[in-house]
Amino acid sequence: MTTLLTTTDVAKIVAAQGPRKVFEDLLDYLLADFLRWQEFDKSARVANHSTTGVIELMPTADSDLYSFKYVNGHPGNPAAGLSTVMAFGALAQVNTGEPLLISELTLTTALRTAATSALAARALARPGSRSMALIGNGAQSEFQALAFHHILGIDTLHLYDVDPAATDKLERNLAGVPGLRLRRFDSTAAAAKGVDIVTTVTADKAYATILTADMIEPGMHINAVGGDCPGKTELHADVLRAGPVFVEYEPQTRIEGDLQQMPADFAVTELWRVLTGQSAGRQGDRDITVFDSVGFALEDFSALRWLRDSAVKHGIGTRVEVAPRLADPKNLFELVRGRQAAAQAAARANQALLKD
């Protein structure tokens, strides 16, 4: 039997654990997997692009577990009452192929993306960072805000979105979070002024320039989340030139990230190398560091492991028959024959009742 987790189920897990515990646990799962990076079978995700968006498949596996995520990105969806990003995924046993877990990953993607951002910033941002500009206040913004608040101790958020209603929404959702101060601004430049970290998490599928080099100050860490498919960027190329750039999986980021603007020989460092101590991160307090984040399958693998364990811990989820359990595993047709026999017996019983 396979465990099924709906969006409501995942929301129950978050409610049961609380945001701080969720982000702490997710970060631990992510770190554990990044530290064994070379054990994973890795590939860039498979993408099908259209004029309105993209649909992607993201697989990975170690020697024990296989996972995949189906995810879309359609910026025009809110006008149709749909989420910009929708996702689901599965976790399976490698040695048998048995599906262990099927889960929603829309809410979970927002959680794991924020936790990955916080993991990278913990390694790359200036120690003692307490302020962050959040540029783009849409569906993922609250998760980014809470992850940085709970993991890094960010206590001041500068907010800006081209749509004031998005910032209104974020302010409502984060109102009353202890120790978190919100300030809204009327431009990216004004919001970025004087902060330790700048997070860009915008949605338009376009070559956009959200952040320019003149907005960058010594010591800043840039967490670029929104540029995540070909033809979609957020950073001016000069921002990438301002300091070392860190990525999740270089072959994928060169296609999808802000890095797509740069020549093939532009140097970057994969995050796992910093986390394992094989490469340096920040060298000094005045360094500018850039995390060009596009999302990678290993992060979903970690999130699905966390979901599997959390579902067991809290007794949440439904057991469903995705793969058949057969008395004779070679006799798959028995399922059909048995149903046919049952249907025929029911039909005969109904006919008998009608005659009576």
Short mmCIF file of C-alpha atoms in Angstrom, two decimals:
data_model
loop_
_atom_site.label_atom_id
_atom_site.label_comp_id
_atom_site.label_asym_id
_atom_site.label_seq_id
_atom_site.Cartn_x
_atom_site.Cartn_y
_atom_site.Cartn_z
CA MET A 1 0.00 0.00 0.00
CA THR A 2 1.05 3.57 -0.72
CA THR A 3 0.58 6.62 1.49
CA LEU A 4 -1.31 9.50 -0.15
CA LEU A 5 -0.88 13.05 1.16
CA THR A 6 -3.19 15.80 -0.04
CA THR A 7 -2.58 19.53 0.30
CA THR A 8 -4.85 19.47 3.35
CA ASP A 9 -2.73 16.68 4.85
CA VAL A 10 0.49 18.67 4.37
CA ALA A 11 -1.16 21.74 5.89
CA LYS A 12 -2.06 19.58 8.91
CA ILE A 13 1.57 18.50 9.25
CA VAL A 14 2.69 22.15 9.19
CA ALA A 15 0.05 23.06 11.77
CA ALA A 16 1.03 20.15 14.01
CA GLN A 17 4.73 21.05 13.97
CA GLY A 18 4.60 24.83 13.62
CA PRO A 19 6.59 26.87 11.05
CA ARG A 20 9.83 27.05 13.04
CA LYS A 21 10.02 23.28 13.53
CA VAL A 22 9.06 22.64 9.91
CA PHE A 23 11.87 24.81 8.57
CA GLU A 24 14.40 23.46 11.06
CA ASP A 25 13.54 19.87 10.15
CA LEU A 26 13.45 20.51 6.42
CA LEU A 27 16.83 22.22 6.60
CA ASP A 28 18.25 19.18 8.41
CA TYR A 29 16.89 16.82 5.73
CA LEU A 30 18.25 19.06 2.95
CA LEU A 31 21.67 19.39 4.57
CA ALA A 32 21.94 15.63 5.09
CA ASP A 33 21.31 15.03 1.38
CA PHE A 34 23.53 17.87 0.11
CA LEU A 35 26.36 16.45 2.21
CA ARG A 36 26.11 13.16 0.28
CA TRP A 37 25.63 14.86 -3.09
CA GLN A 38 27.78 12.43 -5.02
CA GLU A 39 25.60 9.46 -4.02
CA PHE A 40 22.72 10.76 -6.19
CA ASP A 41 21.86 10.05 -9.80
CA LYS A 42 21.47 13.61 -11.11
CA SER A 43 20.13 15.21 -14.28
CA ALA A 44 18.64 18.53 -15.31
CA ARG A 45 14.87 18.48 -15.26
CA VAL A 46 12.87 17.73 -18.40
CA ALA A 47 10.81 20.72 -19.48
CA ASN A 48 7.99 21.27 -21.96
CA HIS A 49 7.55 24.96 -22.75
CA SER A 50 4.52 26.73 -24.17
CA THR A 51 3.61 30.35 -24.79
CA THR A 52 1.87 30.51 -21.40
CA GLY A 53 4.30 28.61 -19.18
CA VAL A 54 6.26 25.46 -18.56
CA ILE A 55 5.64 21.92 -17.28
CA GLU A 56 8.61 20.06 -15.83
CA LEU A 57 9.55 16.63 -14.51
CA MET A 58 12.30 16.41 -11.86
CA PRO A 59 13.70 12.94 -11.01
CA THR A 60 16.58 11.78 -8.84
CA ALA A 61 17.61 8.72 -6.82
CA ASP A 62 20.18 7.31 -4.45
CA SER A 63 20.81 3.60 -3.96
CA ASP A 64 17.72 3.22 -1.74
CA LEU A 65 15.02 5.69 -2.84
CA TYR A 66 13.78 7.22 -6.10
CA SER A 67 11.74 10.40 -6.32
CA PHE A 68 10.21 12.62 -8.93
CA LYS A 69 8.23 15.85 -9.02
CA TYR A 70 5.79 17.09 -11.64
CA VAL A 71 5.61 20.88 -11.53
CA ASN A 72 4.29 23.68 -13.71
CA GLY A 73 4.92 27.40 -13.88
CA HIS A 74 2.18 29.50 -15.50
CA PRO A 75 2.29 33.18 -14.45
CA GLY A 76 -1.15 33.89 -15.93
CA ASN A 77 -2.93 31.22 -13.87
CA PRO A 78 -4.19 33.48 -11.03
CA ALA A 79 -6.48 35.23 -13.52
CA ALA A 80 -8.12 31.83 -14.07
CA GLY A 81 -8.31 31.05 -10.37
CA LEU A 82 -5.35 28.66 -10.46
CA SER A 83 -1.99 28.74 -8.68
CA THR A 84 1.02 29.84 -10.73
CA VAL A 85 2.85 26.74 -9.50
CA MET A 86 1.17 23.35 -8.96
CA ALA A 87 3.04 20.17 -8.18
CA PHE A 88 2.85 16.57 -7.02
CA GLY A 89 5.43 13.85 -6.62
CA ALA A 90 6.31 10.37 -5.48
CA LEU A 91 8.86 8.46 -3.44
CA ALA A 92 9.61 4.83 -4.33
CA GLN A 93 11.82 1.96 -3.23
CA VAL A 94 14.74 1.49 -5.64
CA ASN A 95 15.23 -2.24 -5.10
CA THR A 96 11.62 -3.12 -5.96
CA GLY A 97 10.13 0.00 -7.58
CA GLU A 98 7.28 -0.07 -5.04
CA PRO A 99 5.69 3.39 -4.62
CA LEU A 100 5.88 4.36 -0.94
CA LEU A 101 4.43 7.87 -1.05
CA ILE A 102 2.43 10.04 -3.43
CA SER A 103 2.06 13.61 -2.28
CA GLU A 104 1.00 17.07 -3.25
CA LEU A 105 4.07 19.25 -3.69
CA THR A 106 2.58 22.68 -4.31
CA LEU A 107 2.66 23.74 -0.66
CA THR A 108 5.69 21.54 -0.05
CA THR A 109 7.64 23.18 -2.89
CA ALA A 110 7.18 26.58 -1.25
CA LEU A 111 8.41 25.13 2.05
CA ARG A 112 11.46 23.35 0.58
CA THR A 113 12.40 26.33 -1.61
CA ALA A 114 12.39 28.62 1.40
CA ALA A 115 14.34 26.10 3.48
CA THR A 116 16.93 25.77 0.68
CA SER A 117 17.26 29.56 0.49
CA ALA A 118 17.86 29.68 4.25
CA LEU A 119 20.38 26.83 4.06
CA ALA A 120 22.37 28.66 1.39
CA ALA A 121 22.15 31.99 3.20
CA ARG A 122 23.32 30.43 6.45
CA ALA A 123 26.48 29.37 4.59
CA LEU A 124 26.93 32.46 2.41
CA ALA A 125 25.39 35.55 4.06
CA ARG A 126 27.31 37.88 6.34
CA PRO A 127 27.25 36.56 9.94
CA GLY A 128 24.78 38.47 12.06
CA SER A 129 22.53 39.42 9.13
CA ARG A 130 19.22 40.73 10.46
CA SER A 131 17.53 42.59 7.59
CA MET A 132 16.24 41.38 4.22
CA ALA A 133 14.52 42.97 1.25
CA LEU A 134 11.80 40.74 -0.19
CA ILE A 135 11.18 41.74 -3.80
CA GLY A 136 8.09 39.98 -5.09
CA ASN A 137 5.36 39.39 -2.50
CA GLY A 138 3.41 36.61 -4.18
CA ALA A 139 2.63 33.03 -3.21
CA GLN A 140 6.13 32.07 -2.03
CA SER A 141 6.99 35.26 -0.16
CA GLU A 142 5.63 34.35 3.28
CA PHE A 143 7.57 31.09 3.25
CA GLN A 144 10.81 32.86 2.39
CA ALA A 145 10.16 35.43 5.13
CA LEU A 146 9.46 32.82 7.81
CA ALA A 147 12.39 30.58 6.86
CA PHE A 148 14.85 33.48 7.09
CA HIS A 149 13.25 34.69 10.31
CA HIS A 150 13.37 31.30 12.04
CA ILE A 151 16.68 30.00 10.64
CA LEU A 152 18.82 33.14 10.33
CA GLY A 153 17.14 35.45 12.82
CA ILE A 154 16.04 38.04 10.24
CA ASP A 155 13.95 40.54 12.20
CA THR A 156 13.35 43.32 9.63
CA LEU A 157 11.78 42.80 6.20
CA HIS A 158 11.69 45.44 3.48
CA LEU A 159 8.78 44.67 1.13
CA TYR A 160 8.15 45.63 -2.47
CA ASP A 161 5.94 44.30 -5.26
CA VAL A 162 4.68 45.95 -8.44
CA ASP A 163 1.21 44.90 -7.24
CA PRO A 164 0.43 46.65 -3.92
CA ALA A 165 -2.29 44.07 -3.24
CA ALA A 166 0.39 41.37 -3.03
CA THR A 167 2.19 43.32 -0.31
CA ASP A 168 -1.13 43.88 1.47
CA LYS A 169 -1.64 40.12 1.47
CA LEU A 170 1.83 39.42 2.81
CA GLU A 171 1.42 41.98 5.60
CA ARG A 172 -1.89 40.40 6.64
CA ASN A 173 -0.41 36.90 6.67
CA LEU A 174 2.66 37.86 8.68
CA ALA A 175 0.94 40.24 11.08
CA GLY A 176 1.63 39.19 14.64
CA VAL A 177 4.72 37.07 13.95
CA PRO A 178 6.78 37.72 17.09
CA GLY A 179 10.01 39.61 16.52
CA LEU A 180 9.39 40.36 12.82
CA ARG A 181 9.11 43.98 11.67
CA LEU A 182 7.67 44.76 8.23
CA ARG A 183 8.36 47.89 6.20
CA ARG A 184 6.95 48.51 2.72
CA PHE A 185 8.58 50.55 -0.04
CA ASP A 186 7.61 51.89 -3.45
CA SER A 187 10.56 50.55 -5.45
CA THR A 188 13.14 47.77 -5.50
CA ALA A 189 15.95 50.27 -5.03
CA ALA A 190 14.36 51.79 -1.93
CA ALA A 191 13.61 48.37 -0.43
CA ALA A 192 17.15 47.10 -1.04
CA LYS A 193 18.90 50.06 0.50
CA GLY A 194 20.83 49.19 3.65
CA VAL A 195 19.76 45.54 4.04
CA ASP A 196 21.96 42.49 4.59
CA ILE A 197 20.12 40.15 2.20
CA VAL A 198 18.03 40.73 -0.92
CA THR A 199 15.61 37.98 -1.98
CA THR A 200 14.00 38.24 -5.42
CA VAL A 201 11.04 35.93 -5.94
CA THR A 202 9.06 37.26 -8.91
CA ALA A 203 6.85 35.26 -11.26
CA ASP A 204 6.78 36.78 -14.76
CA LYS A 205 8.20 34.51 -17.47
CA ALA A 206 10.32 37.26 -19.01
CA TYR A 207 13.86 38.53 -19.30
CA ALA A 208 13.41 40.94 -16.42
CA THR A 209 15.93 43.12 -14.62
CA ILE A 210 14.61 43.32 -11.07
CA LEU A 211 17.93 44.01 -9.39
CA THR A 212 20.75 46.11 -10.88
CA ALA A 213 24.34 46.56 -9.77
CA ASP A 214 23.78 50.10 -8.47
CA MET A 215 21.38 48.65 -5.86
CA ILE A 216 24.02 46.28 -4.47
CA GLU A 217 26.04 47.26 -1.40
CA PRO A 218 29.21 45.70 0.02
CA GLY A 219 28.49 42.65 2.16
CA MET A 220 25.08 41.85 0.67
CA HIS A 221 23.91 38.33 -0.03
CA ILE A 222 21.60 38.00 -3.04
CA ASN A 223 19.06 35.16 -2.95
CA ALA A 224 17.67 35.02 -6.51
CA VAL A 225 14.74 32.59 -6.58
CA GLY A 226 12.41 33.70 -9.38
CA GLY A 227 14.60 33.21 -12.44
CA ASP A 228 14.04 29.49 -12.92
CA CYS A 229 13.48 28.66 -16.59
CA PRO A 230 14.87 29.64 -19.98
CA GLY A 231 13.83 33.16 -20.89
CA LYS A 232 13.18 34.18 -17.28
CA THR A 233 15.65 36.27 -15.28
CA GLU A 234 15.71 38.74 -12.40
CA LEU A 235 19.30 39.95 -12.06
CA HIS A 236 21.27 42.27 -14.31
CA ALA A 237 24.40 40.50 -15.52
CA ASP A 238 26.54 43.00 -13.59
CA VAL A 239 25.02 41.70 -10.33
CA LEU A 240 26.40 38.26 -11.19
CA ARG A 241 29.78 39.82 -11.89
CA ALA A 242 29.79 41.59 -8.52
CA GLY A 243 30.78 38.56 -6.49
CA PRO A 244 31.02 34.78 -6.43
CA VAL A 245 27.93 32.98 -7.71
CA PHE A 246 26.68 29.77 -6.11
CA VAL A 247 24.23 27.32 -7.71
CA GLU A 248 22.53 24.02 -6.97
CA TYR A 249 23.31 21.93 -10.08
CA GLU A 250 25.40 23.80 -12.62
CA PRO A 251 24.18 22.06 -15.82
CA GLN A 252 20.58 22.98 -14.96
CA THR A 253 21.28 26.52 -13.72
CA ARG A 254 23.18 27.43 -16.90
CA ILE A 255 19.99 26.70 -18.84
CA GLU A 256 17.38 28.07 -16.43
CA GLY A 257 18.88 30.51 -13.94
CA ASP A 258 20.07 34.08 -14.15
CA LEU A 259 23.29 32.38 -15.18
CA GLN A 260 21.77 31.85 -18.66
CA GLN A 261 22.88 35.44 -19.44
CA MET A 262 26.55 34.65 -18.88
CA PRO A 263 29.16 33.00 -21.11
CA ALA A 264 29.77 29.27 -20.72
CA ASP A 265 33.11 29.83 -19.01
CA PHE A 266 31.69 32.14 -16.30
CA ALA A 267 32.79 30.52 -13.03
CA VAL A 268 30.27 29.31 -10.46
CA THR A 269 30.40 27.03 -7.42
CA GLU A 270 27.85 24.34 -6.59
CA LEU A 271 26.42 24.79 -3.09
CA TRP A 272 27.25 21.26 -1.95
CA ARG A 273 30.94 22.06 -2.23
CA VAL A 274 30.59 24.91 0.26
CA LEU A 275 28.47 22.81 2.64
CA THR A 276 31.05 19.99 2.61
CA GLY A 277 33.97 22.39 3.03
CA GLN A 278 35.47 21.59 -0.37
CA SER A 279 35.06 25.18 -1.62
CA ALA A 280 35.07 28.56 0.06
CA GLY A 281 31.92 30.63 0.42
CA ARG A 282 32.10 34.16 1.69
CA GLN A 283 35.65 35.42 2.22
CA GLY A 284 34.89 38.60 4.17
CA ASP A 285 32.17 40.90 5.50
CA ARG A 286 32.33 43.17 2.43
CA ASP A 287 32.00 40.34 -0.11
CA ILE A 288 28.90 40.17 -2.26
CA THR A 289 27.55 36.62 -2.61
CA VAL A 290 24.87 35.46 -5.06
CA PHE A 291 22.78 32.29 -4.81
CA ASP A 292 21.24 31.70 -8.25
CA SER A 293 18.53 29.26 -7.17
CA VAL A 294 16.36 27.42 -9.69
CA GLY A 295 15.28 24.45 -7.56
CA PHE A 296 16.74 20.98 -7.99
CA ALA A 297 15.33 17.45 -7.72
CA LEU A 298 17.46 16.58 -4.69
CA GLU A 299 15.52 19.20 -2.70
CA ASP A 300 12.24 17.46 -3.55
CA PHE A 301 13.81 14.12 -2.61
CA SER A 302 14.62 15.61 0.81
CA ALA A 303 11.14 17.10 1.14
CA LEU A 304 9.46 13.81 0.25
CA ARG A 305 11.56 11.99 2.85
CA TRP A 306 10.47 14.59 5.40
CA LEU A 307 6.83 14.17 4.38
CA ARG A 308 7.05 10.38 4.63
CA ASP A 309 8.48 10.54 8.15
CA SER A 310 6.14 13.34 9.29
CA ALA A 311 3.08 11.47 8.02
CA VAL A 312 4.04 8.47 10.14
CA LYS A 313 4.84 10.62 13.18
CA HIS A 314 1.51 12.47 13.13
CA GLY A 315 -0.69 9.67 11.76
CA ILE A 316 -1.66 11.77 8.73
CA GLY A 317 -2.42 10.49 5.22
CA THR A 318 -4.47 7.81 3.50
CA ARG A 319 -3.30 4.33 2.52
CA VAL A 320 -4.24 3.65 -1.10
CA GLU A 321 -3.71 0.75 -3.49
CA VAL A 322 -1.56 2.16 -6.28
CA ALA A 323 0.30 -1.06 -7.06
CA PRO A 324 -1.67 -4.34 -6.92
CA ARG A 325 -1.12 -6.99 -4.27
CA LEU A 326 -1.71 -10.33 -5.98
CA ALA A 327 -1.78 -13.90 -4.73
CA ASP A 328 0.11 -14.72 -7.93
CA PRO A 329 2.18 -11.69 -9.01
CA LYS A 330 2.35 -13.10 -12.56
CA ASN A 331 -1.43 -13.25 -12.89
CA LEU A 332 -2.38 -9.60 -13.33
CA PHE A 333 -5.46 -10.53 -15.37
CA GLU A 334 -6.96 -12.11 -12.25
CA LEU A 335 -7.87 -8.57 -11.15
CA VAL A 336 -10.03 -8.12 -14.24
CA ARG A 337 -11.44 -11.65 -14.21
CA GLY A 338 -12.35 -11.36 -10.55
CA ARG A 339 -14.14 -8.05 -11.10
CA GLN A 340 -15.98 -9.47 -14.10
CA ALA A 341 -17.15 -12.45 -12.07
CA ALA A 342 -18.31 -10.19 -9.24
CA ALA A 343 -20.19 -7.93 -11.68
CA GLN A 344 -21.87 -10.90 -13.32
CA ALA A 345 -22.90 -12.32 -9.93
CA ALA A 346 -24.37 -8.95 -8.93
CA ALA A 347 -26.29 -8.74 -12.19
CA ARG A 348 -27.75 -12.23 -11.64
CA ALA A 349 -28.77 -11.30 -8.11
CA ASN A 350 -30.52 -8.16 -9.36
CA GLN A 351 -32.38 -10.13 -11.99
CA ALA A 352 -33.53 -12.62 -9.37
CA LEU A 353 -34.82 -9.79 -7.21
CA LEU A 354 -36.73 -8.31 -10.14
CA LYS A 355 -38.38 -11.69 -10.86
CA ASP A 356 -39.46 -11.99 -7.23
#
